[in-house]
Amino acid sequence: MYDEIINNLKQQISNEELDELKNHNLHLGIFTEPYLTYMLDGKKTIESRFSKNKILPYNQICKDDIILVKKSSGDVLAYFTIKDILFFDLSKTKIDEIKFNYSKQLCVGEDFWKNKQNSNYATLIVIDKIVKLNPFHINKRGMQTWIKLN
């Protein structure tokens, strides 16, 4: 999948930009609507991942990493750089504290928080710069919503 993505990026960005991307850890995040559109429009400035177990990207991502943005059941549409990352163990930090501090930047409502109540871990990724791409298809199989590519 990594080579497939790099080959698609070669056709869209400069060699300098491509080399810069290759020098960082690349992740593929799967995004759903309406959050995807909010992110691409610059309204959503923090991406979150909540989980019961310590799975990607929890404690496995850092500020220098690059996130490729793939629409659920669709194409890769963009990538973004990271301004900051926050990891939360929800046995130590109340989810209501995250809700109070970050709901606006996450662009989420009450239903979102109800669905996350049984989570044990949270990763908040502050989006620095988002770069839109000409959409391209990749052969991704499986149900993972986050994949570390290299």
PDB file of C-alpha atoms in Angstrom:
ATOM      1  CA  MET A   1       0.000   0.000   0.000  1.00  0.00           C
ATOM      2  CA  TYR A   2       2.913   2.353   0.800  1.00  0.00           C
ATOM      3  CA  ASP A   3       4.383   2.074  -2.711  1.00  0.00           C
ATOM      4  CA  GLU A   4       0.939   2.538  -4.263  1.00  0.00           C
ATOM      5  CA  ILE A   5       0.455   5.767  -2.309  1.00  0.00           C
ATOM      6  CA  ILE A   6       3.955   7.071  -3.108  1.00  0.00           C
ATOM      7  CA  ASN A   7       3.429   6.394  -6.827  1.00  0.00           C
ATOM      8  CA  ASN A   8       0.176   8.371  -6.758  1.00  0.00           C
ATOM      9  CA  LEU A   9       1.781  11.234  -4.842  1.00  0.00           C
ATOM     10  CA  LYS A  10       4.670  11.382  -7.370  1.00  0.00           C
ATOM     11  CA  GLN A  11       2.160  12.507  -9.975  1.00  0.00           C
ATOM     12  CA  GLN A  12       0.804  15.339  -7.801  1.00  0.00           C
ATOM     13  CA  ILE A  13       3.520  16.900  -5.685  1.00  0.00           C
ATOM     14  CA  SER A  14       7.062  18.071  -6.293  1.00  0.00           C
ATOM     15  CA  ASN A  15      10.033  15.759  -5.747  1.00  0.00           C
ATOM     16  CA  GLU A  16      11.053  17.999  -2.849  1.00  0.00           C
ATOM     17  CA  GLU A  17       7.642  17.617  -1.178  1.00  0.00           C
ATOM     18  CA  LEU A  18       7.679  13.877  -1.834  1.00  0.00           C
ATOM     19  CA  ASP A  19      11.131  13.505  -0.277  1.00  0.00           C
ATOM     20  CA  GLU A  20       9.901  15.448   2.747  1.00  0.00           C
ATOM     21  CA  LEU A  21       6.937  13.090   3.139  1.00  0.00           C
ATOM     22  CA  LYS A  22       9.153  10.019   2.778  1.00  0.00           C
ATOM     23  CA  ASN A  23      11.373  11.299   5.591  1.00  0.00           C
ATOM     24  CA  HIS A  24       8.483  11.082   8.054  1.00  0.00           C
ATOM     25  CA  ASN A  25       6.329   8.289   9.376  1.00  0.00           C
ATOM     26  CA  LEU A  26       3.229   8.061   7.202  1.00  0.00           C
ATOM     27  CA  HIS A  27      -0.170   7.038   8.501  1.00  0.00           C
ATOM     28  CA  LEU A  28      -3.406   6.387   6.670  1.00  0.00           C
ATOM     29  CA  GLY A  29      -6.493   7.592   8.511  1.00  0.00           C
ATOM     30  CA  ILE A  30      -9.994   6.651   7.414  1.00  0.00           C
ATOM     31  CA  PHE A  31     -12.523   9.454   7.810  1.00  0.00           C
ATOM     32  CA  THR A  32     -16.316   9.630   7.617  1.00  0.00           C
ATOM     33  CA  GLU A  33     -18.740  12.408   6.879  1.00  0.00           C
ATOM     34  CA  PRO A  34     -19.527  15.019   8.002  1.00  0.00           C
ATOM     35  CA  TYR A  35     -16.163  15.200   9.806  1.00  0.00           C
ATOM     36  CA  LEU A  36     -14.161  14.705   6.622  1.00  0.00           C
ATOM     37  CA  THR A  37     -15.708  17.761   4.954  1.00  0.00           C
ATOM     38  CA  TYR A  38     -15.303  19.809   8.138  1.00  0.00           C
ATOM     39  CA  MET A  39     -11.594  18.928   8.161  1.00  0.00           C
ATOM     40  CA  LEU A  40     -11.045  19.668   4.470  1.00  0.00           C
ATOM     41  CA  ASP A  41     -12.837  23.013   4.877  1.00  0.00           C
ATOM     42  CA  GLY A  42     -10.656  23.961   7.852  1.00  0.00           C
ATOM     43  CA  LYS A  43     -13.547  24.012  10.342  1.00  0.00           C
ATOM     44  CA  LYS A  44     -12.427  20.857  12.175  1.00  0.00           C
ATOM     45  CA  THR A  45      -8.960  21.544  13.580  1.00  0.00           C
ATOM     46  CA  ILE A  46      -8.564  18.493  15.820  1.00  0.00           C
ATOM     47  CA  GLU A  47      -8.990  14.860  14.813  1.00  0.00           C
ATOM     48  CA  SER A  48      -9.806  12.362  17.564  1.00  0.00           C
ATOM     49  CA  ARG A  49      -9.575   8.635  17.940  1.00  0.00           C
ATOM     50  CA  PHE A  50     -11.202   6.946  20.927  1.00  0.00           C
ATOM     51  CA  SER A  51     -10.788   3.255  21.733  1.00  0.00           C
ATOM     52  CA  LYS A  52     -11.269   0.618  24.396  1.00  0.00           C
ATOM     53  CA  ASN A  53      -7.770  -0.777  23.822  1.00  0.00           C
ATOM     54  CA  LYS A  54      -4.374   0.785  23.165  1.00  0.00           C
ATOM     55  CA  ILE A  55      -4.588   0.612  19.378  1.00  0.00           C
ATOM     56  CA  LEU A  56      -3.250   2.882  16.641  1.00  0.00           C
ATOM     57  CA  PRO A  57      -2.748   5.769  16.787  1.00  0.00           C
ATOM     58  CA  TYR A  58      -2.668   5.843  20.621  1.00  0.00           C
ATOM     59  CA  ASN A  59       0.950   6.436  21.719  1.00  0.00           C
ATOM     60  CA  GLN A  60       2.150   5.364  18.247  1.00  0.00           C
ATOM     61  CA  ILE A  61       2.159   8.713  16.467  1.00  0.00           C
ATOM     62  CA  CYS A  62       4.276  11.815  16.903  1.00  0.00           C
ATOM     63  CA  LYS A  63       4.334  15.456  15.864  1.00  0.00           C
ATOM     64  CA  ASP A  64       6.575  14.868  12.827  1.00  0.00           C
ATOM     65  CA  ASP A  65       4.312  12.208  11.313  1.00  0.00           C
ATOM     66  CA  ILE A  66       2.143  12.799   8.230  1.00  0.00           C
ATOM     67  CA  ILE A  67      -1.476  11.652   8.027  1.00  0.00           C
ATOM     68  CA  LEU A  68      -2.980  10.698   4.674  1.00  0.00           C
ATOM     69  CA  VAL A  69      -6.726  11.325   4.609  1.00  0.00           C
ATOM     70  CA  LYS A  70      -8.865   8.613   3.014  1.00  0.00           C
ATOM     71  CA  LYS A  71     -12.628   8.803   2.785  1.00  0.00           C
ATOM     72  CA  SER A  72     -14.347   5.739   4.192  1.00  0.00           C
ATOM     73  CA  SER A  73     -15.042   3.452   1.186  1.00  0.00           C
ATOM     74  CA  GLY A  74     -13.504   6.112  -1.038  1.00  0.00           C
ATOM     75  CA  ASP A  75     -10.330   7.761  -2.255  1.00  0.00           C
ATOM     76  CA  VAL A  76      -7.336   9.390  -0.619  1.00  0.00           C
ATOM     77  CA  LEU A  77      -8.190  13.107  -0.682  1.00  0.00           C
ATOM     78  CA  ALA A  78      -5.489  14.953   1.267  1.00  0.00           C
ATOM     79  CA  TYR A  79      -2.756  14.765   3.847  1.00  0.00           C
ATOM     80  CA  PHE A  80      -2.004  16.837   6.890  1.00  0.00           C
ATOM     81  CA  THR A  81       0.853  17.725   9.166  1.00  0.00           C
ATOM     82  CA  ILE A  82       0.490  17.734  12.924  1.00  0.00           C
ATOM     83  CA  LYS A  83       0.742  20.754  15.210  1.00  0.00           C
ATOM     84  CA  ASP A  84       0.361  18.792  18.454  1.00  0.00           C
ATOM     85  CA  ILE A  85      -0.824  15.444  19.828  1.00  0.00           C
ATOM     86  CA  LEU A  86      -2.521  14.688  23.114  1.00  0.00           C
ATOM     87  CA  PHE A  87      -2.958  11.200  24.558  1.00  0.00           C
ATOM     88  CA  PHE A  88      -5.471  10.521  27.309  1.00  0.00           C
ATOM     89  CA  ASP A  89      -5.951   7.518  29.560  1.00  0.00           C
ATOM     90  CA  LEU A  90      -9.636   7.936  30.335  1.00  0.00           C
ATOM     91  CA  SER A  91      -9.259   6.261  33.737  1.00  0.00           C
ATOM     92  CA  LYS A  92      -7.198   9.339  34.688  1.00  0.00           C
ATOM     93  CA  THR A  93      -8.868  12.058  32.599  1.00  0.00           C
ATOM     94  CA  LYS A  94     -12.644  12.321  32.484  1.00  0.00           C
ATOM     95  CA  ILE A  95     -14.145  12.253  29.010  1.00  0.00           C
ATOM     96  CA  ASP A  96     -16.291  15.238  30.057  1.00  0.00           C
ATOM     97  CA  GLU A  97     -13.088  17.270  30.451  1.00  0.00           C
ATOM     98  CA  ILE A  98     -12.116  16.464  26.856  1.00  0.00           C
ATOM     99  CA  LYS A  99     -15.666  17.273  25.759  1.00  0.00           C
ATOM    100  CA  PHE A 100     -15.589  20.638  27.531  1.00  0.00           C
ATOM    101  CA  ASN A 101     -12.160  21.627  26.189  1.00  0.00           C
ATOM    102  CA  TYR A 102     -12.268  20.304  22.615  1.00  0.00           C
ATOM    103  CA  SER A 103     -15.849  19.818  21.303  1.00  0.00           C
ATOM    104  CA  LYS A 104     -15.749  22.954  19.164  1.00  0.00           C
ATOM    105  CA  GLN A 105     -12.446  22.072  17.456  1.00  0.00           C
ATOM    106  CA  LEU A 106     -13.618  18.461  16.981  1.00  0.00           C
ATOM    107  CA  CYS A 107     -16.928  19.614  15.410  1.00  0.00           C
ATOM    108  CA  VAL A 108     -18.890  16.951  17.271  1.00  0.00           C
ATOM    109  CA  GLY A 109     -22.228  16.879  19.065  1.00  0.00           C
ATOM    110  CA  GLU A 110     -23.872  14.962  21.895  1.00  0.00           C
ATOM    111  CA  ASP A 111     -24.329  11.745  19.888  1.00  0.00           C
ATOM    112  CA  PHE A 112     -20.566  11.550  19.378  1.00  0.00           C
ATOM    113  CA  TRP A 113     -19.898  11.806  23.125  1.00  0.00           C
ATOM    114  CA  LYS A 114     -22.579   9.205  23.934  1.00  0.00           C
ATOM    115  CA  ASN A 115     -20.902   6.777  21.511  1.00  0.00           C
ATOM    116  CA  LYS A 116     -17.485   7.345  23.135  1.00  0.00           C
ATOM    117  CA  GLN A 117     -18.555   6.925  26.798  1.00  0.00           C
ATOM    118  CA  ASN A 118     -17.153   3.380  27.045  1.00  0.00           C
ATOM    119  CA  SER A 119     -13.756   4.307  25.615  1.00  0.00           C
ATOM    120  CA  ASN A 120     -10.622   3.856  27.702  1.00  0.00           C
ATOM    121  CA  TYR A 121      -8.154   5.837  25.582  1.00  0.00           C
ATOM    122  CA  ALA A 122      -8.224   8.955  23.442  1.00  0.00           C
ATOM    123  CA  THR A 123      -5.828  10.493  20.958  1.00  0.00           C
ATOM    124  CA  LEU A 124      -6.335  14.099  19.886  1.00  0.00           C
ATOM    125  CA  ILE A 125      -4.374  15.237  16.833  1.00  0.00           C
ATOM    126  CA  VAL A 126      -4.166  18.985  16.272  1.00  0.00           C
ATOM    127  CA  ILE A 127      -4.090  19.580  12.515  1.00  0.00           C
ATOM    128  CA  ASP A 128      -1.398  21.982  11.357  1.00  0.00           C
ATOM    129  CA  LYS A 129      -1.563  22.168   7.573  1.00  0.00           C
ATOM    130  CA  ILE A 130      -3.889  20.224   5.307  1.00  0.00           C
ATOM    131  CA  VAL A 131      -2.933  19.699   1.662  1.00  0.00           C
ATOM    132  CA  LYS A 132      -5.724  18.662  -0.684  1.00  0.00           C
ATOM    133  CA  LEU A 133      -4.855  16.174  -3.421  1.00  0.00           C
ATOM    134  CA  ASN A 134      -6.449  15.041  -6.636  1.00  0.00           C
ATOM    135  CA  PRO A 135      -8.399  12.043  -5.300  1.00  0.00           C
ATOM    136  CA  PHE A 136      -6.846   8.643  -5.923  1.00  0.00           C
ATOM    137  CA  HIS A 137      -7.841   5.070  -5.190  1.00  0.00           C
ATOM    138  CA  ILE A 138      -5.744   2.624  -3.185  1.00  0.00           C
ATOM    139  CA  ASN A 139      -6.292  -1.054  -2.519  1.00  0.00           C
ATOM    140  CA  LYS A 140      -7.052  -1.069   1.197  1.00  0.00           C
ATOM    141  CA  ARG A 141      -8.610  -4.172   2.657  1.00  0.00           C
ATOM    142  CA  GLY A 142      -9.937  -4.755   6.141  1.00  0.00           C
ATOM    143  CA  MET A 143     -11.788  -2.678   8.672  1.00  0.00           C
ATOM    144  CA  GLN A 144      -8.886  -0.771  10.232  1.00  0.00           C
ATOM    145  CA  THR A 145      -9.512   2.955  10.543  1.00  0.00           C
ATOM    146  CA  TRP A 146      -5.831   3.768  11.117  1.00  0.00           C
ATOM    147  CA  ILE A 147      -2.767   2.184   9.487  1.00  0.00           C
ATOM    148  CA  LYS A 148       0.895   3.012  10.006  1.00  0.00           C
ATOM    149  CA  LEU A 149       2.414   2.775   6.522  1.00  0.00           C
ATOM    150  CA  ASN A 150       6.169   2.766   7.227  1.00  0.00           C
TER     151      ASN A 150
END
